[in-house]
XYZ file of C-alpha atoms in Angstrom:
358
model
C 172.377 57.572 287.950
C 168.816 56.548 288.510
C 167.510 52.983 288.020
C 164.003 54.106 287.063
C 164.163 52.392 283.672
C 164.980 49.038 285.208
C 162.510 49.574 288.026
C 159.634 50.280 285.652
C 160.703 47.486 283.313
C 160.711 44.872 286.094
C 157.523 43.240 284.922
C 155.540 45.436 282.582
C 157.571 46.357 279.491
C 157.448 43.831 276.667
C 157.667 45.746 273.378
C 160.406 44.402 271.124
C 162.958 46.381 269.175
C 165.670 45.306 266.730
C 168.738 43.870 268.484
C 171.277 46.351 269.872
C 174.284 47.396 267.796
C 176.969 44.707 267.438
C 180.474 44.830 268.752
C 180.386 44.608 272.516
C 183.675 44.782 274.304
C 185.428 41.462 274.005
C 188.224 39.920 276.026
C 191.609 38.663 274.930
C 193.781 36.555 277.141
C 197.373 37.465 277.749
C 200.250 37.317 280.148
C 199.152 40.550 281.780
C 195.599 39.410 282.386
C 192.470 40.222 280.446
C 192.637 43.010 277.888
C 189.599 44.588 276.310
C 189.356 45.662 272.726
C 186.762 47.634 270.837
C 184.555 45.688 268.472
C 182.276 46.786 265.654
C 180.504 49.173 267.987
C 183.152 51.869 267.535
C 180.753 54.033 265.567
C 178.510 54.751 268.579
C 178.467 58.490 269.455
C 180.648 59.683 272.315
C 179.299 59.783 275.867
C 179.752 63.530 276.126
C 177.424 64.206 273.198
C 175.063 61.244 273.533
C 174.326 60.765 277.217
C 171.475 63.285 277.250
C 169.905 61.604 274.240
C 170.186 58.174 275.856
C 168.503 59.400 279.048
C 165.808 61.177 277.028
C 164.989 57.964 275.181
C 164.821 56.094 278.489
C 162.409 58.709 279.836
C 160.056 58.078 276.923
C 159.985 54.361 277.749
C 159.075 54.782 281.416
C 156.726 57.688 280.730
C 158.307 60.246 283.059
C 161.727 61.806 283.753
C 164.274 59.337 285.102
C 166.247 61.972 286.957
C 165.211 63.645 290.198
C 164.010 66.932 288.756
C 162.067 68.560 291.555
C 161.000 67.829 295.101
C 157.793 69.709 294.324
C 156.698 66.821 292.088
C 157.093 64.219 294.828
C 155.613 66.326 297.604
C 152.756 68.014 295.726
C 149.115 67.708 296.754
C 148.193 66.383 293.306
C 150.584 63.455 293.587
C 149.409 62.754 297.126
C 145.807 62.562 295.930
C 146.750 60.104 293.198
C 148.659 58.012 295.715
C 145.623 57.887 297.977
C 143.483 56.613 295.121
C 146.063 53.979 294.162
C 146.102 52.701 297.742
C 142.484 51.630 297.241
C 143.818 48.958 294.893
C 145.805 47.279 297.661
C 144.612 43.705 297.973
C 143.466 43.511 294.360
C 145.280 41.991 291.388
C 145.122 45.070 289.211
C 148.401 45.361 287.192
C 148.612 49.083 287.974
C 149.415 48.198 291.576
C 152.661 46.428 290.667
C 153.742 49.336 288.478
C 152.969 51.912 291.244
C 155.033 49.845 293.727
C 158.038 50.023 291.321
C 157.656 53.782 290.725
C 157.470 54.345 294.453
C 160.703 52.416 294.890
C 162.367 54.556 292.223
C 161.286 57.724 294.005
C 162.537 56.313 297.317
C 165.912 55.642 295.720
C 166.080 59.184 294.379
C 165.090 60.640 297.757
C 167.852 58.698 299.511
C 170.420 59.701 296.900
C 169.386 63.352 297.104
C 169.375 63.310 300.912
C 172.985 62.159 300.996
C 173.979 64.729 298.369
C 172.434 67.444 300.539
C 174.263 66.144 303.602
C 177.529 66.157 301.667
C 176.998 69.880 301.121
C 177.807 70.561 304.767
C 180.993 72.638 304.989
C 183.795 72.379 307.525
C 183.528 75.602 309.515
C 187.110 75.243 310.718
C 188.475 75.424 307.156
C 186.527 78.506 306.073
C 188.258 81.683 304.948
C 187.011 85.249 305.267
C 186.240 85.354 301.546
C 183.834 82.410 301.865
C 181.186 84.480 303.603
C 179.944 85.432 307.035
C 180.391 82.720 309.646
C 176.782 82.957 310.834
C 175.528 82.511 307.276
C 177.681 79.442 306.734
C 176.508 77.976 310.044
C 172.896 78.610 309.042
C 173.567 76.895 305.702
C 174.889 73.847 307.510
C 171.769 73.680 309.680
C 169.548 73.856 306.608
C 171.582 71.110 304.907
C 171.249 68.827 307.930
C 167.526 69.422 308.354
C 166.766 69.142 304.624
C 168.731 65.924 304.241
C 167.108 64.425 307.317
C 163.657 65.407 306.044
C 164.223 63.695 302.690
C 165.659 60.600 304.334
C 162.732 60.385 306.764
C 160.253 60.616 303.882
C 162.130 57.906 302.010
C 162.070 55.573 305.014
C 158.348 56.164 305.553
C 157.579 55.383 301.922
C 159.829 52.338 302.084
C 157.837 50.900 304.968
C 154.627 51.453 303.005
C 155.832 49.067 300.300
C 155.171 46.290 302.841
C 157.895 44.050 301.455
C 160.369 42.868 304.061
C 163.111 41.929 301.612
C 162.900 45.266 299.811
C 163.121 47.085 303.140
C 166.186 45.020 304.071
C 167.882 45.701 300.729
C 167.360 49.459 300.759
C 168.186 49.735 304.454
C 171.474 47.926 303.882
C 172.185 50.291 300.969
C 171.726 53.252 303.323
C 174.194 51.634 305.693
C 176.647 51.178 302.828
C 176.304 54.860 301.906
C 177.036 55.958 305.453
C 180.115 53.752 305.596
C 181.308 54.944 302.199
C 180.918 58.609 303.141
C 182.801 57.927 306.368
C 185.723 56.605 304.327
C 185.548 59.618 301.998
C 185.543 62.086 304.861
C 188.394 60.267 306.575
C 190.493 60.674 303.450
C 189.603 64.348 303.028
C 190.340 65.158 306.660
C 193.968 64.125 306.369
C 196.242 67.134 306.237
C 198.731 65.283 304.065
C 197.113 63.263 301.289
C 200.408 61.433 300.788
C 199.682 59.345 303.862
C 196.680 57.805 302.114
C 197.856 54.754 300.207
C 195.160 52.553 298.675
C 195.225 49.998 295.887
C 192.636 49.565 293.174
C 190.939 46.721 295.070
C 190.397 48.996 298.072
C 189.245 51.752 295.734
C 186.614 49.409 294.289
C 185.351 48.473 297.743
C 184.992 52.089 298.780
C 183.330 53.144 295.516
C 180.844 50.303 295.798
C 179.812 51.529 299.233
C 179.575 55.226 298.377
C 178.319 55.048 294.768
C 177.215 51.620 293.582
C 175.401 49.940 296.456
C 172.237 52.056 296.294
C 171.761 51.570 292.546
C 172.632 47.866 292.631
C 170.320 47.042 295.529
C 167.511 49.197 294.146
C 167.670 47.264 290.876
C 167.548 44.009 292.827
C 164.626 45.295 294.893
C 162.740 46.176 291.708
C 163.003 42.580 290.574
C 161.768 41.449 293.986
C 158.701 43.670 293.619
C 158.110 42.171 290.180
C 158.307 38.697 291.799
C 161.300 37.514 289.772
C 163.405 34.682 291.137
C 166.772 34.976 292.885
C 168.783 34.503 289.688
C 167.059 37.409 287.926
C 167.437 39.548 291.027
C 171.158 38.849 291.078
C 171.497 39.833 287.418
C 169.721 43.114 288.153
C 172.101 43.677 291.068
C 175.104 42.989 288.827
C 173.841 45.412 286.201
C 173.353 48.205 288.727
C 176.719 47.583 290.359
C 178.786 47.405 287.178
C 176.924 50.209 285.452
C 177.596 52.473 288.418
C 181.268 51.473 288.535
C 181.651 52.257 284.829
C 180.004 55.613 285.352
C 182.318 56.506 288.251
C 185.387 55.440 286.265
C 184.175 57.525 283.344
C 183.860 60.578 285.598
C 187.286 59.999 287.146
C 188.857 59.830 283.692
C 187.464 63.121 282.390
C 190.315 65.371 283.658
C 192.809 63.158 281.817
C 191.098 62.706 278.456
C 189.241 65.979 277.835
C 190.722 69.133 276.373
C 194.304 70.302 276.448
C 196.732 70.476 279.311
C 196.046 74.196 279.627
C 192.439 73.316 280.431
C 193.371 71.033 283.323
C 191.597 71.400 286.641
C 192.085 70.029 290.111
C 191.282 66.337 290.409
C 191.070 63.900 293.282
C 194.286 62.134 294.196
C 192.061 59.178 295.103
C 190.491 58.893 291.636
C 190.917 55.645 289.715
C 193.574 56.814 287.182
C 195.700 58.219 290.018
C 195.360 55.076 292.150
C 196.332 52.871 289.207
C 199.193 55.210 288.271
C 200.512 54.960 291.806
C 200.325 51.154 291.723
C 202.333 50.966 288.508
C 204.834 53.635 289.550
C 205.511 52.518 293.100
C 204.978 54.403 296.330
C 208.351 56.164 296.541
C 208.319 57.360 292.943
C 204.741 58.597 293.370
C 205.626 60.661 296.437
C 208.540 62.129 294.475
C 206.169 63.186 291.671
C 203.840 64.768 294.221
C 206.722 66.737 295.779
C 207.866 67.924 292.357
C 204.362 69.182 291.571
C 204.109 71.150 294.822
C 205.076 74.800 294.828
C 205.738 77.132 297.721
C 203.065 76.909 300.371
C 202.419 73.283 299.392
C 200.096 74.410 296.583
C 199.650 71.669 293.993
C 200.454 72.271 290.331
C 197.764 69.981 288.938
C 198.792 70.656 285.351
C 202.264 69.264 285.964
C 200.923 66.316 287.947
C 198.306 65.613 285.281
C 200.969 65.357 282.584
C 202.980 62.939 284.714
C 199.941 60.723 285.243
C 198.980 60.808 281.550
C 202.494 59.687 280.661
C 202.095 56.561 282.795
C 199.821 53.540 282.563
C 197.120 54.648 285.006
C 194.825 56.325 282.482
C 194.791 53.473 279.957
C 194.320 50.959 282.770
C 191.357 52.934 284.120
C 189.815 52.961 280.629
C 190.274 49.186 280.417
C 188.648 48.803 283.826
C 185.717 50.964 282.729
C 185.256 48.731 279.679
C 185.448 45.639 281.865
C 182.657 46.774 284.178
C 180.610 47.944 281.205
C 180.916 44.516 279.641
C 179.867 42.886 282.913
C 176.774 45.116 282.996
C 175.870 44.124 279.438
C 176.321 40.443 280.270
C 173.895 40.820 283.178
C 171.214 42.069 280.775
C 171.443 38.999 278.558
C 169.103 37.046 280.845
C 166.280 39.477 279.999
C 164.288 39.265 276.754
C 164.952 41.882 274.056
C 162.826 44.961 274.635
C 162.810 48.732 274.374
C 163.827 49.010 278.004
C 166.717 46.560 277.661
C 168.020 48.538 274.667
C 167.847 51.735 276.715
C 169.813 50.136 279.542
C 172.420 48.879 277.078
C 172.729 52.335 275.536
C 173.457 53.777 278.979
C 176.409 51.412 279.250
C 177.627 52.285 275.778
C 177.476 55.991 276.631
C 179.772 55.707 279.659
C 182.300 53.351 278.050
C 182.981 55.536 275.027
C 186.058 57.810 275.197
C 186.662 59.047 271.655
């Protein structure tokens, strides 16, 4: 999930398009809280088939791929030469300078995200089996992962300092801190021998997901608005878009094992994913532990097919879908403060793509 569209759009995209399709998710009051229903927008293609198209259209708007395709592009001599020429504009009022500051921020965000993905590839040597490969090879792989991740992170921090914007540096630095804290929570959960001891509610789940998934995108979007010299209100709306868009995306990913294919196609899923956490809240702790025990075979191996069916029969999946719609709607509301444009439509389409389940 890269914020390049919003970063580039911060102050330079003004072409207008027809208004986005009608039928945003709307709220209905009720005794059980807010419920979300589908409006006239039900004809929008599913996320599984349309996400690539949405991203492709966004790439056309910003003029280059929005996803981190290759380190070679960022570290090539050609790009370095261009960057050196652009630096000559520092101190002038040429509009290209503002655009190049936003693209640099987008690349910094991607470098940070990639660095943490590389670091997460480090394996626990103590849990390896003989079939996983030679121990010395796995140890060498870990060293490469550490060094590669550190190299990317160091480059990102150097480029961040070159932006010469104190607030942007503070925002991105705090996002790095959030990532570290979020990964610490994730690793703490994974290190537990018995996952049954880990009992979190959906509010705690949201806090942890914000740290490990949403903070970088949200604060990068806010930083882009700072570079474009927008006021605090606009910056907050950009933050809200990034946060809620990322939450919707994570919920969408968590839901895939429960809404795609047949039961025979089921795969292992995280017991800390949103549908499972919500299912546990509705079911109660004791009943949940009983379901876990019933799904365990000899050797404590988990029958995920059986557990998946139990979760699908409860309220956790539908509640997670409602929560995904809620955050998607919040992201769309945050965009309303911006004028209609090609870029705004692309950002809206990204939300539509991750809140569609049929």
